[in-house]
mmCIF file of C-alpha atoms in Angstrom:
data_model
loop_
_atom_site.group_PDB
_atom_site.id
_atom_site.type_symbol
_atom_site.label_atom_id
_atom_site.label_comp_id
_atom_site.label_asym_id
_atom_site.label_seq_id
_atom_site.Cartn_x
_atom_site.Cartn_y
_atom_site.Cartn_z
ATOM 1 C CA UNK A 1 51.022 -44.133 -56.160
ATOM 2 C CA UNK A 2 51.136 -41.153 -53.844
ATOM 3 C CA UNK A 3 53.562 -38.370 -54.535
ATOM 4 C CA UNK A 4 55.212 -35.858 -52.274
ATOM 5 C CA UNK A 5 53.595 -32.578 -53.293
ATOM 6 C CA UNK A 6 54.861 -29.068 -52.692
ATOM 7 C CA UNK A 7 52.274 -28.471 -49.948
ATOM 8 C CA UNK A 8 53.267 -31.721 -48.233
ATOM 9 C CA UNK A 9 56.861 -30.583 -48.228
ATOM 10 C CA UNK A 10 56.001 -27.297 -46.537
ATOM 11 C CA UNK A 11 54.341 -28.864 -43.514
ATOM 12 C CA UNK A 12 56.323 -30.667 -40.794
ATOM 13 C CA UNK A 13 53.887 -33.092 -39.143
ATOM 14 C CA UNK A 14 53.140 -32.846 -35.425
ATOM 15 C CA UNK A 15 54.792 -35.817 -33.727
ATOM 16 C CA UNK A 16 52.493 -37.793 -31.463
ATOM 17 C CA UNK A 17 49.386 -36.728 -33.390
ATOM 18 C CA UNK A 18 47.962 -40.010 -34.724
ATOM 19 C CA UNK A 19 46.302 -38.115 -37.578
ATOM 20 C CA UNK A 20 49.683 -36.978 -38.856
ATOM 21 C CA UNK A 21 52.052 -39.693 -37.663
ATOM 22 C CA UNK A 22 50.197 -42.965 -37.981
ATOM 23 C CA UNK A 23 52.062 -45.812 -36.308
ATOM 24 C CA UNK A 24 52.402 -49.366 -37.558
ATOM 25 C CA UNK A 25 50.209 -52.117 -36.188
ATOM 26 C CA UNK A 26 50.740 -55.710 -35.146
ATOM 27 C CA UNK A 27 48.035 -58.239 -34.292
ATOM 28 C CA UNK A 28 48.280 -60.803 -31.485
ATOM 29 C CA UNK A 29 46.694 -64.226 -31.733
ATOM 30 C CA UNK A 30 45.217 -64.686 -28.240
ATOM 31 C CA UNK A 31 44.926 -68.447 -28.644
ATOM 32 C CA UNK A 32 48.542 -68.976 -29.565
ATOM 33 C CA UNK A 33 50.046 -66.457 -27.103
ATOM 34 C CA UNK A 34 51.660 -68.137 -24.099
ATOM 35 C CA UNK A 35 52.093 -64.870 -22.210
ATOM 36 C CA UNK A 36 55.903 -64.917 -22.039
ATOM 37 C CA UNK A 37 56.242 -61.187 -22.752
ATOM 38 C CA UNK A 38 59.430 -61.367 -24.847
ATOM 39 C CA UNK A 39 57.651 -59.339 -27.590
ATOM 40 C CA UNK A 40 57.331 -56.330 -25.288
ATOM 41 C CA UNK A 41 60.989 -56.659 -24.288
ATOM 42 C CA UNK A 42 62.172 -56.920 -27.894
ATOM 43 C CA UNK A 43 60.107 -53.995 -29.244
ATOM 44 C CA UNK A 44 62.498 -51.119 -30.068
ATOM 45 C CA UNK A 45 59.639 -48.604 -30.017
ATOM 46 C CA UNK A 46 58.241 -49.847 -26.686
ATOM 47 C CA UNK A 47 54.868 -49.982 -28.417
ATOM 48 C CA UNK A 48 53.702 -53.189 -26.716
ATOM 49 C CA UNK A 49 52.069 -53.056 -23.298
ATOM 50 C CA UNK A 50 52.354 -56.277 -21.358
ATOM 51 C CA UNK A 51 49.786 -56.482 -18.571
ATOM 52 C CA UNK A 52 48.128 -59.484 -16.950
ATOM 53 C CA UNK A 53 50.343 -61.774 -19.055
ATOM 54 C CA UNK A 54 48.784 -60.432 -22.232
ATOM 55 C CA UNK A 55 50.411 -58.166 -24.833
ATOM 56 C CA UNK A 56 48.556 -55.368 -26.550
ATOM 57 C CA UNK A 57 49.464 -52.388 -28.648
ATOM 58 C CA UNK A 58 49.523 -48.985 -26.956
ATOM 59 C CA UNK A 59 46.686 -46.618 -27.950
ATOM 60 C CA UNK A 60 47.328 -44.683 -31.219
ATOM 61 C CA UNK A 61 48.453 -41.463 -29.495
ATOM 62 C CA UNK A 62 51.233 -43.349 -27.664
ATOM 63 C CA UNK A 63 51.950 -46.127 -30.124
ATOM 64 C CA UNK A 64 55.193 -45.544 -32.040
ATOM 65 C CA UNK A 65 55.349 -48.931 -33.783
ATOM 66 C CA UNK A 66 57.680 -48.872 -36.809
ATOM 67 C CA UNK A 67 56.424 -52.217 -38.177
ATOM 68 C CA UNK A 68 59.918 -53.722 -37.953
ATOM 69 C CA UNK A 69 58.671 -57.223 -37.176
ATOM 70 C CA UNK A 70 61.129 -57.877 -34.328
ATOM 71 C CA UNK A 71 58.208 -59.010 -32.129
ATOM 72 C CA UNK A 72 56.902 -61.252 -34.915
ATOM 73 C CA UNK A 73 60.267 -62.968 -35.355
ATOM 74 C CA UNK A 74 61.085 -63.437 -31.674
ATOM 75 C CA UNK A 75 57.634 -64.768 -30.652
ATOM 76 C CA UNK A 76 58.223 -68.465 -29.869
ATOM 77 C CA UNK A 77 54.566 -69.265 -30.592
ATOM 78 C CA UNK A 78 54.242 -67.474 -33.932
ATOM 79 C CA UNK A 79 51.359 -65.505 -32.437
ATOM 80 C CA UNK A 80 52.141 -62.057 -33.892
ATOM 81 C CA UNK A 81 51.682 -60.556 -37.353
ATOM 82 C CA UNK A 82 52.514 -57.126 -38.792
ATOM 83 C CA UNK A 83 49.175 -55.913 -40.160
ATOM 84 C CA UNK A 84 49.914 -52.292 -41.026
ATOM 85 C CA UNK A 85 52.982 -50.252 -41.856
ATOM 86 C CA UNK A 86 53.561 -46.802 -40.356
ATOM 87 C CA UNK A 87 52.236 -43.878 -42.347
ATOM 88 C CA UNK A 88 53.577 -40.348 -41.949
ATOM 89 C CA UNK A 89 52.246 -37.177 -43.561
ATOM 90 C CA UNK A 90 53.529 -33.770 -44.670
ATOM 91 C CA UNK A 91 57.283 -33.430 -45.076
ATOM 92 C CA UNK A 92 57.726 -37.080 -43.994
ATOM 93 C CA UNK A 93 54.848 -38.391 -46.123
ATOM 94 C CA UNK A 94 55.172 -42.131 -46.634
ATOM 95 C CA UNK A 95 55.366 -42.791 -50.349
ATOM 96 C CA UNK A 96 56.116 -45.888 -52.355
ATOM 97 C CA UNK A 97 55.032 -48.363 -49.656
ATOM 98 C CA UNK A 98 52.727 -51.193 -50.744
ATOM 99 C CA UNK A 99 51.063 -54.063 -48.810
ATOM 100 C CA UNK A 100 52.726 -56.067 -46.067
ATOM 101 C CA UNK A 101 54.177 -59.214 -47.625
ATOM 102 C CA UNK A 102 56.525 -61.933 -46.344
ATOM 103 C CA UNK A 103 59.632 -62.759 -48.419
ATOM 104 C CA UNK A 104 58.441 -64.192 -51.740
ATOM 105 C CA UNK A 105 60.286 -66.952 -53.589
ATOM 106 C CA UNK B 1 77.483 -82.228 -76.367
ATOM 107 C CA UNK B 2 79.390 -80.521 -73.554
ATOM 108 C CA UNK B 3 77.274 -77.377 -74.082
ATOM 109 C CA UNK B 4 74.087 -79.386 -73.778
ATOM 110 C CA UNK B 5 75.215 -80.933 -70.486
ATOM 111 C CA UNK B 6 76.097 -77.499 -69.146
ATOM 112 C CA UNK B 7 72.689 -76.219 -70.186
ATOM 113 C CA UNK B 8 70.955 -79.133 -68.456
ATOM 114 C CA UNK B 9 72.941 -78.577 -65.253
ATOM 115 C CA UNK B 10 71.986 -74.925 -65.260
ATOM 116 C CA UNK B 11 68.303 -75.697 -65.830
ATOM 117 C CA UNK B 12 68.413 -78.056 -62.866
ATOM 118 C CA UNK B 13 70.058 -75.412 -60.682
ATOM 119 C CA UNK B 14 67.460 -72.843 -61.738
ATOM 120 C CA UNK B 15 64.641 -75.271 -60.941
ATOM 121 C CA UNK B 16 66.109 -75.836 -57.472
ATOM 122 C CA UNK B 17 66.190 -72.046 -56.949
ATOM 123 C CA UNK B 18 62.512 -71.816 -57.820
ATOM 124 C CA UNK B 19 61.741 -74.109 -54.873
ATOM 125 C CA UNK B 20 64.182 -72.966 -52.193
ATOM 126 C CA UNK B 21 66.062 -69.972 -50.828
ATOM 127 C CA UNK B 22 69.846 -70.164 -50.862
ATOM 128 C CA UNK B 23 71.701 -70.170 -47.522
ATOM 129 C CA UNK B 24 72.780 -66.574 -48.146
ATOM 130 C CA UNK B 25 69.237 -65.429 -48.885
ATOM 131 C CA UNK B 26 68.013 -67.130 -45.734
ATOM 132 C CA UNK B 27 70.502 -65.147 -43.633
ATOM 133 C CA UNK B 28 69.572 -61.894 -45.385
ATOM 134 C CA UNK B 29 65.810 -62.426 -45.100
ATOM 135 C CA UNK B 30 65.852 -63.709 -41.513
ATOM 136 C CA UNK B 31 68.169 -61.072 -40.067
ATOM 137 C CA UNK B 32 66.354 -58.966 -37.504
ATOM 138 C CA UNK B 33 67.885 -56.197 -35.440
ATOM 139 C CA UNK B 34 68.666 -57.726 -32.062
ATOM 140 C CA UNK B 35 68.274 -55.679 -28.884
ATOM 141 C CA UNK B 36 68.291 -58.386 -26.230
ATOM 142 C CA UNK B 37 71.692 -59.947 -25.564
ATOM 143 C CA UNK B 38 73.133 -62.525 -23.208
ATOM 144 C CA UNK B 39 76.032 -61.320 -21.052
ATOM 145 C CA UNK B 40 78.364 -64.096 -22.249
ATOM 146 C CA UNK B 41 81.194 -62.729 -24.414
ATOM 147 C CA UNK B 42 81.540 -63.683 -28.090
ATOM 148 C CA UNK B 43 84.718 -65.734 -28.813
ATOM 149 C CA UNK B 44 87.480 -63.526 -30.227
ATOM 150 C CA UNK B 45 87.933 -65.598 -33.382
ATOM 151 C CA UNK B 46 84.282 -65.011 -34.319
ATOM 152 C CA UNK B 47 84.704 -61.249 -34.044
ATOM 153 C CA UNK B 48 87.861 -61.484 -36.152
ATOM 154 C CA UNK B 49 85.921 -63.438 -38.770
ATOM 155 C CA UNK B 50 83.218 -60.754 -38.743
ATOM 156 C CA UNK B 51 85.914 -58.121 -39.304
ATOM 157 C CA UNK B 52 87.210 -60.181 -42.234
ATOM 158 C CA UNK B 53 83.742 -59.993 -43.813
ATOM 159 C CA UNK B 54 84.037 -56.206 -43.506
ATOM 160 C CA UNK B 55 87.549 -56.124 -44.904
ATOM 161 C CA UNK B 56 86.421 -57.860 -48.087
ATOM 162 C CA UNK B 57 83.490 -55.543 -48.762
ATOM 163 C CA UNK B 58 83.389 -53.702 -52.082
ATOM 164 C CA UNK B 59 84.232 -49.991 -51.975
ATOM 165 C CA UNK B 60 84.504 -47.215 -54.535
ATOM 166 C CA UNK B 61 87.823 -47.536 -56.332
ATOM 167 C CA UNK B 62 88.755 -50.169 -53.735
ATOM 168 C CA UNK B 63 89.453 -47.230 -51.435
ATOM 169 C CA UNK B 64 88.436 -49.125 -48.250
ATOM 170 C CA UNK B 65 87.615 -45.833 -46.484
ATOM 171 C CA UNK B 66 86.968 -47.313 -43.031
ATOM 172 C CA UNK B 67 88.474 -47.905 -39.633
ATOM 173 C CA UNK B 68 86.915 -50.483 -37.352
ATOM 174 C CA UNK B 69 87.297 -50.171 -33.581
ATOM 175 C CA UNK B 70 86.286 -53.126 -31.411
ATOM 176 C CA UNK B 71 85.101 -52.386 -27.875
ATOM 177 C CA UNK B 72 84.962 -55.278 -25.429
ATOM 178 C CA UNK B 73 85.741 -53.373 -22.210
ATOM 179 C CA UNK B 74 82.525 -52.731 -20.287
ATOM 180 C CA UNK B 75 84.091 -49.549 -18.917
ATOM 181 C CA UNK B 76 84.313 -48.073 -22.447
ATOM 182 C CA UNK B 77 80.919 -49.355 -23.612
ATOM 183 C CA UNK B 78 79.202 -48.020 -20.489
ATOM 184 C CA UNK B 79 81.150 -44.756 -20.542
ATOM 185 C CA UNK B 80 80.188 -43.932 -24.128
ATOM 186 C CA UNK B 81 76.611 -44.962 -23.359
ATOM 187 C CA UNK B 82 76.512 -42.535 -20.428
ATOM 188 C CA UNK B 83 77.754 -39.710 -22.650
ATOM 189 C CA UNK B 84 75.074 -40.467 -25.250
ATOM 190 C CA UNK B 85 72.367 -40.644 -22.564
ATOM 191 C CA UNK B 86 73.495 -37.273 -21.161
ATOM 192 C CA UNK B 87 73.397 -35.624 -24.593
ATOM 193 C CA UNK B 88 69.975 -37.181 -25.295
ATOM 194 C CA UNK B 89 68.703 -35.801 -21.981
ATOM 195 C CA UNK B 90 69.912 -32.303 -22.842
ATOM 196 C CA UNK B 91 68.526 -32.401 -26.384
ATOM 197 C CA UNK B 92 65.203 -33.887 -25.295
ATOM 198 C CA UNK B 93 64.896 -31.159 -22.666
ATOM 199 C CA UNK B 94 65.165 -28.583 -25.435
ATOM 200 C CA UNK B 95 63.182 -30.118 -28.288
ATOM 201 C CA UNK B 96 60.494 -32.355 -26.750
ATOM 202 C CA UNK B 97 57.360 -30.293 -27.340
ATOM 203 C CA UNK B 98 54.910 -33.081 -26.515
ATOM 204 C CA UNK B 99 55.287 -32.811 -22.730
ATOM 205 C CA UNK B 100 52.892 -30.696 -20.710
ATOM 206 C CA UNK B 101 53.598 -26.987 -20.906
ATOM 207 C CA UNK B 102 56.036 -27.280 -23.826
ATOM 208 C CA UNK B 103 53.658 -26.854 -26.754
ATOM 209 C CA UNK B 104 54.870 -23.269 -27.284
ATOM 210 C CA UNK B 105 58.144 -24.817 -28.494
ATOM 211 C CA UNK B 106 56.403 -26.640 -31.294
ATOM 212 C CA UNK B 107 56.896 -24.087 -34.116
ATOM 213 C CA UNK B 108 60.497 -23.540 -33.028
ATOM 214 C CA UNK B 109 61.254 -27.259 -32.979
ATOM 215 C CA UNK B 110 59.599 -27.699 -36.368
ATOM 216 C CA UNK B 111 62.150 -25.178 -37.608
ATOM 217 C CA UNK B 112 64.969 -27.320 -36.148
ATOM 218 C CA UNK B 113 63.422 -30.376 -37.797
ATOM 219 C CA UNK B 114 63.617 -28.620 -41.174
ATOM 220 C CA UNK B 115 67.300 -27.917 -40.539
ATOM 221 C CA UNK B 116 68.137 -31.477 -39.372
ATOM 222 C CA UNK B 117 65.512 -33.587 -41.182
ATOM 223 C CA UNK B 118 67.363 -36.890 -40.788
ATOM 224 C CA UNK B 119 68.440 -36.655 -37.170
ATOM 225 C CA UNK B 120 65.060 -35.260 -36.085
ATOM 226 C CA UNK B 121 62.908 -37.603 -38.176
ATOM 227 C CA UNK B 122 59.985 -38.877 -36.031
ATOM 228 C CA UNK B 123 61.699 -42.204 -35.280
ATOM 229 C CA UNK B 124 65.039 -40.945 -33.855
ATOM 230 C CA UNK B 125 63.185 -38.032 -32.245
ATOM 231 C CA UNK B 126 61.218 -40.509 -30.138
ATOM 232 C CA UNK B 127 64.190 -42.813 -29.666
ATOM 233 C CA UNK B 128 66.171 -39.886 -28.250
ATOM 234 C CA UNK B 129 63.569 -39.450 -25.518
ATOM 235 C CA UNK B 130 63.562 -43.178 -24.812
ATOM 236 C CA UNK B 131 67.359 -43.285 -24.531
ATOM 237 C CA UNK B 132 67.261 -40.208 -22.270
ATOM 238 C CA UNK B 133 64.890 -41.825 -19.776
ATOM 239 C CA UNK B 134 66.437 -45.304 -19.957
ATOM 240 C CA UNK B 135 63.616 -47.088 -21.788
ATOM 241 C CA UNK B 136 65.892 -47.827 -24.752
ATOM 242 C CA UNK B 137 69.546 -48.848 -24.445
ATOM 243 C CA UNK B 138 72.289 -47.675 -26.775
ATOM 244 C CA UNK B 139 74.047 -50.970 -27.503
ATOM 245 C CA UNK B 140 71.457 -52.947 -25.558
ATOM 246 C CA UNK B 141 73.946 -54.669 -23.262
ATOM 247 C CA UNK B 142 75.884 -56.329 -26.090
ATOM 248 C CA UNK B 143 79.330 -57.462 -24.876
ATOM 249 C CA UNK B 144 81.045 -56.528 -28.171
ATOM 250 C CA UNK B 145 80.672 -53.283 -30.096
ATOM 251 C CA UNK B 146 82.209 -52.479 -33.482
ATOM 252 C CA UNK B 147 82.601 -48.763 -34.180
ATOM 253 C CA UNK B 148 82.862 -47.853 -37.861
ATOM 254 C CA UNK B 149 84.708 -44.672 -38.726
ATOM 255 C CA UNK B 150 84.917 -43.363 -42.269
ATOM 256 C CA UNK B 151 88.007 -41.930 -43.916
ATOM 257 C CA UNK B 152 86.543 -38.641 -45.133
ATOM 258 C CA UNK B 153 89.024 -38.631 -48.047
ATOM 259 C CA UNK B 154 87.511 -41.816 -49.514
ATOM 260 C CA UNK B 155 86.399 -42.107 -53.131
ATOM 261 C CA UNK B 156 82.923 -40.784 -53.943
ATOM 262 C CA UNK B 157 80.810 -41.707 -50.911
ATOM 263 C CA UNK B 158 82.677 -43.152 -47.894
ATOM 264 C CA UNK B 159 79.498 -43.330 -45.774
ATOM 265 C CA UNK B 160 78.006 -45.731 -48.286
ATOM 266 C CA UNK B 161 81.156 -47.871 -48.357
ATOM 267 C CA UNK B 162 81.093 -48.062 -44.548
ATOM 268 C CA UNK B 163 77.471 -49.175 -44.789
ATOM 269 C CA UNK B 164 78.356 -51.901 -47.254
ATOM 270 C CA UNK B 165 81.235 -53.136 -45.071
ATOM 271 C CA UNK B 166 79.004 -52.972 -42.001
ATOM 272 C CA UNK B 167 76.249 -55.017 -43.594
ATOM 273 C CA UNK B 168 78.815 -57.623 -44.671
ATOM 274 C CA UNK B 169 79.803 -57.883 -40.999
ATOM 275 C CA UNK B 170 76.176 -58.036 -39.852
ATOM 276 C CA UNK B 171 75.335 -60.866 -42.240
ATOM 277 C CA UNK B 172 78.491 -62.791 -41.321
ATOM 278 C CA UNK B 173 77.554 -62.463 -37.641
ATOM 279 C CA UNK B 174 73.976 -63.677 -38.177
ATOM 280 C CA UNK B 175 75.210 -66.616 -40.259
ATOM 281 C CA UNK B 176 77.148 -67.664 -37.110
ATOM 282 C CA UNK B 177 74.046 -67.430 -34.923
ATOM 283 C CA UNK B 178 74.992 -64.093 -33.385
ATOM 284 C CA UNK B 179 72.748 -61.045 -33.149
ATOM 285 C CA UNK B 180 73.602 -57.511 -34.237
ATOM 286 C CA UNK B 181 72.045 -54.088 -34.341
ATOM 287 C CA UNK B 182 73.036 -50.985 -36.270
ATOM 288 C CA UNK B 183 73.443 -48.144 -33.792
ATOM 289 C CA UNK B 184 73.805 -44.669 -35.270
ATOM 290 C CA UNK B 185 73.057 -42.859 -32.014
ATOM 291 C CA UNK B 186 76.643 -43.414 -30.814
ATOM 292 C CA UNK B 187 77.410 -40.538 -33.190
ATOM 293 C CA UNK B 188 76.415 -38.151 -30.407
ATOM 294 C CA UNK B 189 79.459 -39.234 -28.351
ATOM 295 C CA UNK B 190 81.842 -38.657 -31.257
ATOM 296 C CA UNK B 191 80.403 -35.592 -32.987
ATOM 297 C CA UNK B 192 79.054 -33.504 -30.113
ATOM 298 C CA UNK B 193 82.032 -33.910 -27.767
ATOM 299 C CA UNK B 194 85.796 -34.516 -28.099
ATOM 300 C CA UNK B 195 86.122 -36.691 -25.018
ATOM 301 C CA UNK B 196 85.760 -40.123 -26.652
ATOM 302 C CA UNK B 197 87.640 -39.251 -29.832
ATOM 303 C CA UNK B 198 90.583 -38.300 -27.621
ATOM 304 C CA UNK B 199 90.240 -41.396 -25.461
ATOM 305 C CA UNK B 200 90.207 -43.701 -28.507
ATOM 306 C CA UNK B 201 92.742 -41.703 -30.542
ATOM 307 C CA UNK B 202 90.329 -40.925 -33.376
ATOM 308 C CA UNK B 203 91.465 -37.950 -35.418
ATOM 309 C CA UNK B 204 91.382 -36.576 -38.965
ATOM 310 C CA UNK B 205 90.745 -38.130 -41.512
ATOM 311 C CA UNK B 206 88.431 -40.357 -39.472
ATOM 312 C CA UNK B 207 84.867 -39.460 -38.561
ATOM 313 C CA UNK B 208 82.125 -41.547 -36.990
ATOM 314 C CA UNK B 209 79.996 -43.365 -39.569
ATOM 315 C CA UNK B 210 77.977 -45.870 -37.508
ATOM 316 C CA UNK B 211 78.343 -48.721 -35.049
ATOM 317 C CA UNK B 212 77.231 -52.308 -34.507
ATOM 318 C CA UNK B 213 76.322 -54.158 -31.354
ATOM 319 C CA UNK B 214 77.323 -57.828 -31.496
ATOM 320 C CA UNK B 215 76.405 -60.612 -29.099
ATOM 321 C CA UNK B 216 74.588 -63.841 -28.396
ATOM 322 C CA UNK B 217 70.871 -63.167 -28.603
ATOM 323 C CA UNK B 218 68.258 -63.946 -25.967
ATOM 324 C CA UNK B 219 65.692 -66.298 -27.500
ATOM 325 C CA UNK B 220 65.543 -66.723 -31.270
ATOM 326 C CA UNK B 221 65.126 -63.229 -32.699
ATOM 327 C CA UNK B 222 65.934 -64.070 -36.324
ATOM 328 C CA UNK B 223 63.125 -65.065 -38.657
ATOM 329 C CA UNK B 224 61.251 -64.010 -41.753
ATOM 330 C CA UNK B 225 58.512 -61.421 -41.205
ATOM 331 C CA UNK B 226 56.124 -59.375 -43.326
ATOM 332 C CA UNK B 227 57.231 -56.005 -44.617
ATOM 333 C CA UNK B 228 55.912 -53.307 -46.982
ATOM 334 C CA UNK B 229 56.473 -53.827 -50.676
ATOM 335 C CA UNK B 230 57.848 -51.009 -52.811
ATOM 336 C CA UNK B 231 57.033 -50.288 -56.438
ATOM 337 C CA UNK B 232 59.869 -51.191 -58.779
ATOM 338 C CA UNK B 233 59.792 -49.690 -62.262
ATOM 339 C CA UNK B 234 60.924 -52.231 -64.848
ATOM 340 C CA UNK B 235 61.847 -51.282 -68.400
ATOM 341 C CA UNK B 236 62.090 -54.050 -70.965
ATOM 342 C CA UNK B 237 61.268 -54.559 -74.656
ATOM 343 C CA UNK B 238 60.522 -50.870 -74.991
ATOM 344 C CA UNK B 239 57.819 -51.051 -72.315
ATOM 345 C CA UNK B 240 57.504 -50.078 -68.679
ATOM 346 C CA UNK B 241 55.805 -52.100 -65.981
ATOM 347 C CA UNK B 242 55.661 -51.584 -62.238
ATOM 348 C CA UNK B 243 56.207 -54.521 -59.911
ATOM 349 C CA UNK B 244 55.476 -54.717 -56.199
#
């Protein structure tokens, strides 16, 4: 498991640089999507572009997805999945995060 | 004989747990932060029940170091929102180094970030810009807002106790089919200006802790989703294992 080293702590990452502040990612199932657009409305990070009745994630330099899953939960068709958590570096280095898993019984 | 029956009943209950979530777990696991609300007001008795869930929260030494303020007047909700938007605009104007021509501010702002690492974490940093230009609401149009103030004289850690009481209220609200969202940004209207403290009569020993938006959600925002696992160190029988 990654640790927060002394050199990490010294460096504040540059916000908006996808090398240093890697956003979360969600995947859309094109076949299931009905094109209602509620995912883009619900996204707190405004990371979903909704054009031509199709949602897609903004490009990495503009995507600020926090992998909260609000879009996943609100999608009436079950067409969205969180595939990657956010990953920050330097002072805000993401540590102690494992795979994406649903609630486990 | 009685013991045996008790044991059998417990085994049965445990077996049932293996197969199904409890009602409480379902509410906890399905709760999502709701940022799309219908305009229709929440019945007063439901808000009072939510407040009861807060009142019965555990707190250090049973000190109950909180004060809840319910806002249901659009004039107040919109007024505080305007104040927060104005402060976000001013702060964004100073610290946003990602716009064209502002990159010279970057080292300076990184210094500020070191001084205020929680408030200027990447997530609120971006949210501040989104609130400033109207892409993100404060309480998202919710018709009811619960402000949580802490009694700074509370036992040990009053912020934590306010968080516990707040989450009790959130879970009670979701169990009733309502939506909620934790909104810390309202702090700007209570810590960076006196105007709203005066208007609402908030004075020492009370300080803003956090706030909740409460309302009927648009669509069905609650549901179980995937989320990162975290390593949990587990010590037992003289050995350590790490679970995810």
